[in-house]
Amino acid sequence: MCADLTACTYKQLQHEASLSMQFWDNPTVDGFQCLLMTPKPLIRTSDHVFQLCELVKLQSSCKKLNLLSELMDHSGDYIHTALPFILSLLQQGLSQRIHLLTHSLSPDPKWSVESEAPKHKAQPPLSFGLLLRTEVSSSVLERGPPADSPKAAEFRQLWGPRSELRRFQDGDITEAVLWDGESTCQKRLVPKQIITHLLQLHADIPKSCVRYVGAMVDDVIKTGSEVSGTGEEESLVVVQSYDDLSRKLWRLEGLPLTITAVQGAHPALRYTQVFPPRPLKLEYSFFDREKTSRSLVPKEGKPCPVYITPITVICHMEGSGKWPHDRLAIQHIRAAFHIQLGELLRKHYSYTCRGHGRPAGGVAFPAARSLYCSQVATTFAFLIFFSFPHRWPSFASFICSPPLTGGTIR
């Protein structure tokens, strides 16, 4: 029953047994259906999957790994001969990046006694699965032992020419391997770089024989930017801009009511928007500056300005019992809030603010609010809503801009 049982298969058995006990002990889950009736192909139980094609290449792997005596023990079956050593090599290289390395073998072939046995190279590709540690699997740096450590030679032997001495900020000089990856989606494929490098270096298996399936859906949502990405970096920039705006709002003094909370209400602030708003740099030669409203007006014959997606933010104000009962008076007080907030932003942070709105159901319902961030010389728009307790929400609309970036394009 345990013939040809590899160490990875044994660890997989332990992992599956642990998960099975968790299902059986959970009264809210139908353990029988989950464990005994639900198919579990490798693609569903692993984060990344890859296959080794052209299995005839494993003959050269046996020679490279000096497995000729083991090959004789397996009667020339170079697949079963090389597999344990390949698994050990990958386990050593992936190390802390994975929870589990699994593999699957095709069933033993059957043939008629009147015909020749099928060739080993006729077997289907070998399949492998990776259960990743997401917190470290995408790290581009593989830091090794110090240069004077006895383990440094083993590290250099494992990684070959990719290993090099590096000096770190803490002053240590150690062996290290730096993998390629600028964007987050590229870093997610660092395990692929490790696998192809180790197989080529130690087992003479070329990159063309590795069919890797991981983060393939990312190709659907990649943008046309210079550094190909899937939105993680753009979302981080949005969150940083929101944090900067939030800190400035919290530090404001002089408002009739105190801001009690600043809440982001946009999918990009929750990292759930596929295409988050991107910072845009305006081409000011396409605009004329309108002095009265301090706005940018597109020139005739120039391209239409790009649409800047607003990022929704809610400012919660403290309660007050001094609100009037007249609707027109409430509108005037809210307008005074808008004017006062614009003056404070202009005074303390050099933003140019302009409030505007449109009537909706007889109540002034401001339409939009934009903020152009000068920290990176790019443009972001923030649509800020003000919420007053015990009153309907008041929605302020400003277009805020540092002096160097111009005014509104709306």
Tab-separated table of C-alpha atoms in Angstrom:
chain	number	residue	atom	x	y	z
A	1	MET	CA	0.000	0.000	0.000
A	2	CYS	CA	2.865	2.388	0.743
A	3	ALA	CA	5.025	1.457	-2.234
A	4	ASP	CA	6.585	4.507	-3.908
A	5	LEU	CA	5.272	6.698	-1.090
A	6	THR	CA	7.206	9.975	-1.167
A	7	ALA	CA	7.786	12.332	1.742
A	8	CYS	CA	5.489	14.894	0.079
A	9	THR	CA	2.689	12.332	-0.181
A	10	TYR	CA	3.108	11.503	3.511
A	11	LYS	CA	2.861	15.194	4.453
A	12	GLN	CA	-0.177	15.538	2.211
A	13	LEU	CA	-1.808	12.611	4.017
A	14	GLN	CA	-1.181	14.311	7.365
A	15	HIS	CA	-2.598	17.583	6.046
A	16	GLU	CA	-5.731	15.925	4.667
A	17	ALA	CA	-6.285	14.005	7.899
A	18	SER	CA	-6.053	17.224	9.917
A	19	LEU	CA	-8.566	18.960	7.650
A	20	SER	CA	-10.893	15.962	7.809
A	21	MET	CA	-10.987	16.076	11.598
A	22	GLN	CA	-11.835	19.785	11.471
A	23	PHE	CA	-14.764	19.047	9.162
A	24	TRP	CA	-16.032	16.167	11.289
A	25	ASP	CA	-15.831	18.256	14.474
A	26	ASN	CA	-17.688	21.214	12.948
A	27	PRO	CA	-21.444	20.768	13.527
A	28	THR	CA	-22.328	23.518	11.041
A	29	VAL	CA	-20.731	21.703	8.080
A	30	ASP	CA	-21.993	18.602	6.319
A	31	GLY	CA	-18.800	16.605	6.769
A	32	PHE	CA	-20.060	13.578	4.847
A	33	GLN	CA	-20.840	15.652	1.761
A	34	CYS	CA	-17.586	17.633	1.923
A	35	LEU	CA	-15.246	14.715	2.585
A	36	LEU	CA	-16.782	11.770	0.768
A	37	MET	CA	-18.970	13.196	-1.983
A	38	THR	CA	-17.101	16.276	-3.233
A	39	PRO	CA	-14.383	15.799	-5.881
A	40	LYS	CA	-11.024	17.334	-4.984
A	41	PRO	CA	-8.853	17.643	-8.064
A	42	LEU	CA	-5.389	19.114	-7.679
A	43	ILE	CA	-6.456	22.402	-9.235
A	44	ARG	CA	-9.008	22.952	-6.421
A	45	THR	CA	-6.756	22.056	-3.497
A	46	SER	CA	-3.677	24.051	-4.543
A	47	ASP	CA	-2.907	27.718	-5.033
A	48	HIS	CA	-0.536	27.112	-7.941
A	49	VAL	CA	-0.263	24.049	-10.170
A	50	PHE	CA	2.437	23.098	-12.648
A	51	GLN	CA	3.177	20.125	-14.872
A	52	LEU	CA	6.341	18.528	-16.180
A	53	CYS	CA	5.923	17.695	-19.845
A	54	GLU	CA	8.230	15.714	-22.131
A	55	LEU	CA	9.032	13.169	-19.446
A	56	VAL	CA	11.812	11.748	-21.570
A	57	LYS	CA	13.897	14.675	-20.254
A	58	LEU	CA	13.986	12.884	-16.900
A	59	GLN	CA	16.532	10.471	-18.375
A	60	SER	CA	19.080	13.284	-18.450
A	61	SER	CA	17.930	14.263	-14.959
A	62	CYS	CA	18.932	10.823	-13.665
A	63	LYS	CA	22.389	11.313	-15.138
A	64	LYS	CA	22.677	14.860	-13.804
A	65	LEU	CA	21.622	13.753	-10.308
A	66	ASN	CA	23.832	10.634	-10.464
A	67	LEU	CA	20.908	8.252	-9.976
A	68	LEU	CA	22.092	5.404	-12.186
A	69	SER	CA	22.041	2.822	-9.381
A	70	GLU	CA	18.526	3.903	-8.339
A	71	LEU	CA	17.511	3.710	-11.982
A	72	MET	CA	18.552	0.066	-12.056
A	73	ASP	CA	16.499	-0.598	-8.908
A	74	HIS	CA	13.416	0.736	-10.728
A	75	SER	CA	14.099	-1.353	-13.844
A	76	GLY	CA	14.747	1.687	-15.992
A	77	ASP	CA	11.689	3.650	-14.846
A	78	TYR	CA	13.314	7.079	-14.876
A	79	ILE	CA	10.084	8.822	-13.821
A	80	HIS	CA	9.778	7.080	-10.445
A	81	THR	CA	13.554	7.264	-10.044
A	82	ALA	CA	13.882	11.025	-10.475
A	83	LEU	CA	10.617	12.058	-8.810
A	84	PRO	CA	11.701	11.838	-5.107
A	85	PHE	CA	14.867	13.821	-5.791
A	86	ILE	CA	12.984	16.478	-7.766
A	87	LEU	CA	10.483	16.817	-4.936
A	88	SER	CA	13.293	17.151	-2.393
A	89	LEU	CA	14.970	19.794	-4.561
A	90	LEU	CA	11.788	21.844	-4.916
A	91	GLN	CA	10.970	21.489	-1.220
A	92	GLN	CA	14.412	22.815	-0.341
A	93	GLY	CA	14.149	25.719	-2.761
A	94	LEU	CA	10.598	26.780	-1.904
A	95	SER	CA	11.216	26.238	1.814
A	96	GLN	CA	9.144	28.703	3.882
A	97	ARG	CA	7.156	29.917	0.888
A	98	ILE	CA	4.810	26.920	0.901
A	99	HIS	CA	2.737	24.960	3.386
A	100	LEU	CA	2.600	21.887	1.216
A	101	LEU	CA	4.026	20.471	-2.009
A	102	THR	CA	1.835	17.781	-3.549
A	103	HIS	CA	2.052	15.691	-6.691
A	104	SER	CA	0.002	13.180	-8.604
A	105	LEU	CA	1.057	10.174	-10.654
A	106	SER	CA	-0.801	8.599	-13.520
A	107	PRO	CA	-2.117	5.087	-12.801
A	108	ASP	CA	0.063	2.177	-13.782
A	109	PRO	CA	-0.460	1.430	-17.469
A	110	LYS	CA	-2.172	-1.748	-18.618
A	111	TRP	CA	-1.437	-3.615	-21.819
A	112	SER	CA	-2.114	-6.904	-23.481
A	113	VAL	CA	0.334	-9.729	-22.914
A	114	GLU	CA	0.516	-10.096	-26.674
A	115	SER	CA	1.810	-6.537	-27.181
A	116	GLU	CA	4.834	-4.601	-26.044
A	117	ALA	CA	4.773	-2.626	-22.821
A	118	PRO	CA	4.139	1.109	-23.321
A	119	LYS	CA	7.130	3.415	-23.155
A	120	HIS	CA	7.659	5.543	-20.086
A	121	LYS	CA	7.726	8.670	-22.231
A	122	ALA	CA	4.147	7.914	-23.320
A	123	GLN	CA	2.834	8.623	-19.830
A	124	PRO	CA	0.870	11.852	-19.244
A	125	PRO	CA	2.640	14.846	-17.649
A	126	LEU	CA	3.474	14.862	-13.953
A	127	SER	CA	1.305	17.293	-11.984
A	128	PHE	CA	2.403	19.223	-8.893
A	129	GLY	CA	0.486	21.500	-6.543
A	130	LEU	CA	1.659	24.284	-4.236
A	131	LEU	CA	-0.191	25.393	-1.116
A	132	LEU	CA	1.386	28.806	-0.546
A	133	ARG	CA	2.144	30.882	2.527
A	134	THR	CA	0.714	34.065	1.088
A	135	GLU	CA	2.586	36.338	3.501
A	136	VAL	CA	6.031	35.275	2.213
A	137	SER	CA	5.445	33.446	-1.079
A	138	SER	CA	5.788	36.607	-3.180
A	139	SER	CA	8.982	37.901	-1.564
A	140	VAL	CA	11.595	38.705	-4.201
A	141	LEU	CA	14.510	38.329	-1.766
A	142	GLU	CA	15.880	34.990	-0.643
A	143	ARG	CA	18.270	35.848	2.175
A	144	GLY	CA	20.877	33.232	2.956
A	145	PRO	CA	23.529	32.664	5.628
A	146	PRO	CA	26.422	35.048	6.360
A	147	ALA	CA	29.351	34.916	3.996
A	148	ASP	CA	31.656	33.321	6.610
A	149	SER	CA	29.133	30.646	7.619
A	150	PRO	CA	29.735	26.981	6.702
A	151	LYS	CA	26.220	26.913	5.242
A	152	ALA	CA	27.113	29.604	2.702
A	153	ALA	CA	28.672	27.006	0.405
A	154	GLU	CA	25.480	24.923	0.487
A	155	PHE	CA	23.434	28.008	-0.330
A	156	ARG	CA	25.646	28.851	-3.310
A	157	GLN	CA	25.490	25.258	-4.515
A	158	LEU	CA	21.690	25.277	-4.368
A	159	TRP	CA	21.139	28.552	-6.207
A	160	GLY	CA	24.150	28.567	-8.486
A	161	PRO	CA	24.882	31.833	-10.316
A	162	ARG	CA	21.772	33.525	-8.893
A	163	SER	CA	23.428	33.656	-5.470
A	164	GLU	CA	25.502	36.735	-4.702
A	165	LEU	CA	26.871	38.585	-1.689
A	166	ARG	CA	24.742	41.521	-0.549
A	167	ARG	CA	25.134	44.071	2.193
A	168	PHE	CA	21.910	44.933	4.030
A	169	GLN	CA	20.881	48.012	5.971
A	170	ASP	CA	21.579	46.321	9.299
A	171	GLY	CA	25.229	45.944	8.245
A	172	ASP	CA	25.132	42.178	7.648
A	173	ILE	CA	26.822	40.754	4.576
A	174	THR	CA	25.075	37.565	3.517
A	175	GLU	CA	24.431	35.395	0.514
A	176	ALA	CA	21.169	36.324	-1.179
A	177	VAL	CA	19.105	35.694	-4.282
A	178	LEU	CA	17.043	38.483	-5.819
A	179	TRP	CA	14.166	37.441	-8.078
A	180	ASP	CA	12.512	39.528	-10.766
A	181	GLY	CA	9.287	41.326	-9.943
A	182	GLU	CA	8.239	44.969	-9.952
A	183	SER	CA	4.464	44.783	-9.594
A	184	THR	CA	2.456	42.668	-7.172
A	185	CYS	CA	1.157	40.393	-9.921
A	186	GLN	CA	4.729	39.711	-11.075
A	187	LYS	CA	5.821	38.944	-7.513
A	188	ARG	CA	3.058	36.351	-7.211
A	189	LEU	CA	4.935	34.313	-9.819
A	190	VAL	CA	8.219	34.212	-7.883
A	191	PRO	CA	7.596	30.486	-7.092
A	192	LYS	CA	7.544	29.850	-10.833
A	193	GLN	CA	10.960	31.499	-11.202
A	194	ILE	CA	12.328	29.352	-8.372
A	195	ILE	CA	10.967	26.111	-9.835
A	196	THR	CA	12.186	26.698	-13.374
A	197	HIS	CA	15.618	27.838	-12.167
A	198	LEU	CA	16.196	24.834	-9.901
A	199	LEU	CA	14.955	22.308	-12.450
A	200	GLN	CA	17.178	23.787	-15.153
A	201	LEU	CA	20.226	24.036	-12.896
A	202	HIS	CA	20.112	20.685	-11.117
A	203	ALA	CA	17.949	18.395	-13.258
A	204	ASP	CA	18.569	19.593	-16.819
A	205	ILE	CA	14.848	20.181	-17.300
A	206	PRO	CA	14.414	23.232	-19.561
A	207	LYS	CA	11.877	25.929	-18.891
A	208	SER	CA	9.883	24.853	-21.940
A	209	CYS	CA	9.025	21.560	-20.197
A	210	VAL	CA	7.333	23.330	-17.265
A	211	ARG	CA	3.681	24.213	-17.778
A	212	TYR	CA	2.846	26.558	-14.898
A	213	VAL	CA	-0.709	27.495	-13.906
A	214	GLY	CA	-0.776	30.333	-11.391
A	215	ALA	CA	-2.335	33.803	-11.388
A	216	MET	CA	-3.572	33.190	-14.924
A	217	VAL	CA	-6.717	35.252	-14.339
A	218	ASP	CA	-4.486	38.289	-13.769
A	219	ASP	CA	-3.911	38.512	-17.521
A	220	VAL	CA	-7.570	39.449	-17.975
A	221	ILE	CA	-7.341	42.562	-15.791
A	222	LYS	CA	-3.835	43.771	-16.578
A	223	THR	CA	-3.714	47.410	-17.555
A	224	GLY	CA	-1.678	48.889	-20.344
A	225	SER	CA	0.779	50.658	-18.066
A	226	GLU	CA	4.531	50.373	-18.483
A	227	VAL	CA	4.811	48.074	-15.454
A	228	SER	CA	2.133	45.464	-15.956
A	229	GLY	CA	-0.068	45.224	-12.863
A	230	THR	CA	-3.484	44.202	-11.638
A	231	GLY	CA	-4.491	47.194	-9.505
A	232	GLU	CA	-2.814	46.522	-6.149
A	233	GLU	CA	-0.345	49.394	-6.475
A	234	GLU	CA	-3.054	51.782	-7.703
A	235	SER	CA	-5.281	50.862	-4.753
A	236	LEU	CA	-2.417	51.541	-2.345
A	237	VAL	CA	-1.892	55.016	-3.833
A	238	VAL	CA	-5.616	55.729	-3.424
A	239	VAL	CA	-5.519	54.628	0.225
A	240	GLN	CA	-2.457	56.773	0.909
A	241	SER	CA	-4.147	59.817	-0.630
A	242	TYR	CA	-7.267	59.159	1.430
A	243	ASP	CA	-5.194	58.855	4.616
A	244	ASP	CA	-3.532	62.178	3.836
A	245	LEU	CA	-6.907	63.861	3.324
A	246	SER	CA	-8.286	62.250	6.489
A	247	ARG	CA	-5.397	63.549	8.616
A	248	LYS	CA	-5.892	67.053	7.264
A	249	LEU	CA	-9.604	66.981	8.005
A	250	TRP	CA	-8.961	65.744	11.551
A	251	ARG	CA	-6.482	68.568	12.188
A	252	LEU	CA	-8.860	71.300	11.063
A	253	GLU	CA	-9.889	73.741	13.788
A	254	GLY	CA	-12.490	76.454	13.527
A	255	LEU	CA	-15.485	74.550	12.192
A	256	PRO	CA	-18.803	75.240	13.985
A	257	LEU	CA	-19.109	71.498	14.656
A	258	THR	CA	-16.277	69.057	15.280
A	259	ILE	CA	-15.578	66.209	12.882
A	260	THR	CA	-16.110	62.998	14.852
A	261	ALA	CA	-15.196	60.456	12.170
A	262	VAL	CA	-13.852	60.255	8.629
A	263	GLN	CA	-14.973	57.160	6.762
A	264	GLY	CA	-13.947	55.927	3.328
A	265	ALA	CA	-16.889	54.662	1.292
A	266	HIS	CA	-15.286	53.685	-1.997
A	267	PRO	CA	-14.438	50.147	-3.210
A	268	ALA	CA	-10.842	51.168	-3.922
A	269	LEU	CA	-10.356	51.952	-0.217
A	270	ARG	CA	-11.326	48.345	0.578
A	271	TYR	CA	-9.055	46.904	-2.146
A	272	THR	CA	-12.151	45.489	-3.863
A	273	GLN	CA	-12.264	47.540	-7.073
A	274	VAL	CA	-10.793	45.812	-10.111
A	275	PHE	CA	-9.754	49.065	-11.784
A	276	PRO	CA	-9.183	51.668	-9.038
A	277	PRO	CA	-8.925	55.371	-9.870
A	278	ARG	CA	-5.491	56.313	-11.096
A	279	PRO	CA	-3.644	59.576	-10.470
A	280	LEU	CA	-3.741	61.776	-13.535
A	281	LYS	CA	-1.450	64.595	-14.543
A	282	LEU	CA	-3.258	67.416	-16.297
A	283	GLU	CA	-1.897	68.977	-19.477
A	284	TYR	CA	-2.381	72.621	-18.558
A	285	SER	CA	-1.632	73.871	-22.060
A	286	PHE	CA	-5.072	72.530	-23.001
A	287	PHE	CA	-6.857	74.854	-20.545
A	288	ASP	CA	-7.559	78.510	-19.888
A	289	ARG	CA	-7.745	79.688	-16.283
A	290	GLU	CA	-11.086	81.299	-15.424
A	291	LYS	CA	-10.364	83.937	-12.784
A	292	THR	CA	-13.803	84.341	-11.227
A	293	SER	CA	-14.386	80.709	-10.246
A	294	ARG	CA	-10.670	79.850	-10.341
A	295	SER	CA	-11.391	76.967	-12.686
A	296	LEU	CA	-9.722	75.462	-15.728
A	297	VAL	CA	-11.766	75.786	-18.914
A	298	PRO	CA	-10.846	73.545	-21.893
A	299	LYS	CA	-9.583	75.475	-24.893
A	300	GLU	CA	-11.495	75.299	-28.121
A	301	GLY	CA	-10.146	72.624	-30.439
A	302	LYS	CA	-8.270	70.809	-27.672
A	303	PRO	CA	-9.112	67.242	-26.610
A	304	CYS	CA	-11.830	66.794	-24.027
A	305	PRO	CA	-10.321	66.493	-20.524
A	306	VAL	CA	-10.198	63.043	-19.000
A	307	TYR	CA	-12.807	61.964	-16.476
A	308	ILE	CA	-11.467	61.849	-12.933
A	309	THR	CA	-13.275	59.180	-10.930
A	310	PRO	CA	-14.257	60.606	-7.519
A	311	ILE	CA	-13.384	58.707	-4.345
A	312	THR	CA	-16.239	58.780	-1.860
A	313	VAL	CA	-15.491	59.881	1.718
A	314	ILE	CA	-17.979	60.508	4.550
A	315	CYS	CA	-17.291	63.040	7.316
A	316	HIS	CA	-19.425	62.539	10.426
A	317	MET	CA	-20.054	65.703	12.446
A	318	GLU	CA	-20.954	66.013	16.118
A	319	GLY	CA	-24.573	66.557	17.102
A	320	SER	CA	-26.108	69.907	17.985
A	321	GLY	CA	-29.486	71.037	19.322
A	322	LYS	CA	-29.278	74.492	17.755
A	323	TRP	CA	-30.481	73.568	14.290
A	324	PRO	CA	-33.371	75.757	13.073
A	325	HIS	CA	-36.657	74.289	11.875
A	326	ASP	CA	-36.892	76.343	8.702
A	327	ARG	CA	-35.664	74.465	5.641
A	328	LEU	CA	-34.167	77.532	3.984
A	329	ALA	CA	-32.256	78.375	7.152
A	330	ILE	CA	-30.863	74.837	7.269
A	331	GLN	CA	-29.682	75.228	3.687
A	332	HIS	CA	-27.943	78.482	4.566
A	333	ILE	CA	-26.225	76.924	7.582
A	334	ARG	CA	-25.018	74.030	5.500
A	335	ALA	CA	-23.720	76.464	2.883
A	336	ALA	CA	-21.871	78.286	5.656
A	337	PHE	CA	-20.297	74.960	6.661
A	338	HIS	CA	-19.087	74.482	3.112
A	339	ILE	CA	-17.642	77.965	2.890
A	340	GLN	CA	-15.928	77.672	6.270
A	341	LEU	CA	-14.407	74.299	5.415
A	342	GLY	CA	-13.121	75.645	2.115
A	343	GLU	CA	-11.553	78.623	3.847
A	344	LEU	CA	-9.818	76.394	6.397
A	345	LEU	CA	-8.424	74.079	3.721
A	346	ARG	CA	-7.240	77.087	1.740
A	347	LYS	CA	-5.645	78.715	4.782
A	348	HIS	CA	-3.891	75.714	6.340
A	349	TYR	CA	-3.096	73.506	3.342
A	350	SER	CA	-3.077	75.950	0.397
A	351	TYR	CA	-5.922	74.229	-1.390
A	352	THR	CA	-8.179	76.057	-3.762
A	353	CYS	CA	-11.746	75.048	-2.847
A	354	ARG	CA	-14.986	75.748	-4.585
A	355	GLY	CA	-18.358	74.491	-3.377
A	356	HIS	CA	-21.215	73.873	-5.745
A	357	GLY	CA	-24.462	71.885	-5.822
A	358	ARG	CA	-27.736	71.320	-7.571
A	359	PRO	CA	-31.255	71.265	-6.135
A	360	ALA	CA	-32.800	67.849	-5.564
A	361	GLY	CA	-36.345	67.653	-4.220
A	362	GLY	CA	-36.257	71.257	-3.078
A	363	VAL	CA	-33.092	70.764	-1.025
A	364	ALA	CA	-29.652	71.921	-2.098
A	365	PHE	CA	-27.851	68.662	-2.794
A	366	PRO	CA	-24.244	69.353	-3.770
A	367	ALA	CA	-23.026	67.135	-6.580
A	368	ALA	CA	-19.300	66.424	-6.284
A	369	ARG	CA	-16.087	67.218	-4.476
A	370	SER	CA	-12.604	66.869	-5.891
A	371	LEU	CA	-9.156	67.062	-4.350
A	372	TYR	CA	-5.998	67.330	-6.443
A	373	CYS	CA	-3.036	65.913	-4.544
A	374	SER	CA	0.184	67.878	-4.906
A	375	GLN	CA	2.407	65.338	-3.132
A	376	VAL	CA	2.994	63.362	-6.321
A	377	ALA	CA	2.104	66.122	-8.787
A	378	THR	CA	-0.908	64.097	-9.880
A	379	THR	CA	-4.676	64.411	-9.687
A	380	PHE	CA	-7.169	62.634	-7.435
A	381	ALA	CA	-10.809	63.529	-6.885
A	382	PHE	CA	-12.602	63.053	-3.580
A	383	LEU	CA	-16.379	63.208	-3.259
A	384	ILE	CA	-16.941	64.066	0.401
A	385	PHE	CA	-20.278	63.628	2.166
A	386	PHE	CA	-21.072	65.330	5.492
A	387	SER	CA	-23.378	63.515	7.889
A	388	PHE	CA	-25.082	65.397	10.735
A	389	PRO	CA	-26.771	63.384	13.533
A	390	HIS	CA	-30.563	63.689	13.792
A	391	ARG	CA	-30.672	65.485	10.451
A	392	TRP	CA	-30.634	64.230	6.865
A	393	PRO	CA	-27.107	63.951	5.482
A	394	SER	CA	-25.597	67.114	4.121
A	395	PHE	CA	-23.412	66.685	1.105
A	396	ALA	CA	-20.596	69.151	0.598
A	397	SER	CA	-19.045	69.639	-2.775
A	398	PHE	CA	-15.623	71.168	-3.185
A	399	ILE	CA	-12.904	71.094	-5.750
A	400	CYS	CA	-9.674	71.486	-3.811
A	401	SER	CA	-6.414	72.131	-5.532
A	402	PRO	CA	-2.944	73.223	-4.448
A	403	PRO	CA	-1.798	76.353	-6.277
A	404	LEU	CA	0.751	74.507	-8.421
A	405	THR	CA	-1.749	72.068	-9.904
A	406	GLY	CA	-4.445	74.443	-11.080
A	407	GLY	CA	-8.175	74.355	-10.528
A	408	THR	CA	-11.138	72.318	-11.557
A	409	ILE	CA	-11.751	70.636	-14.868
A	410	ARG	CA	-15.375	69.860	-14.050
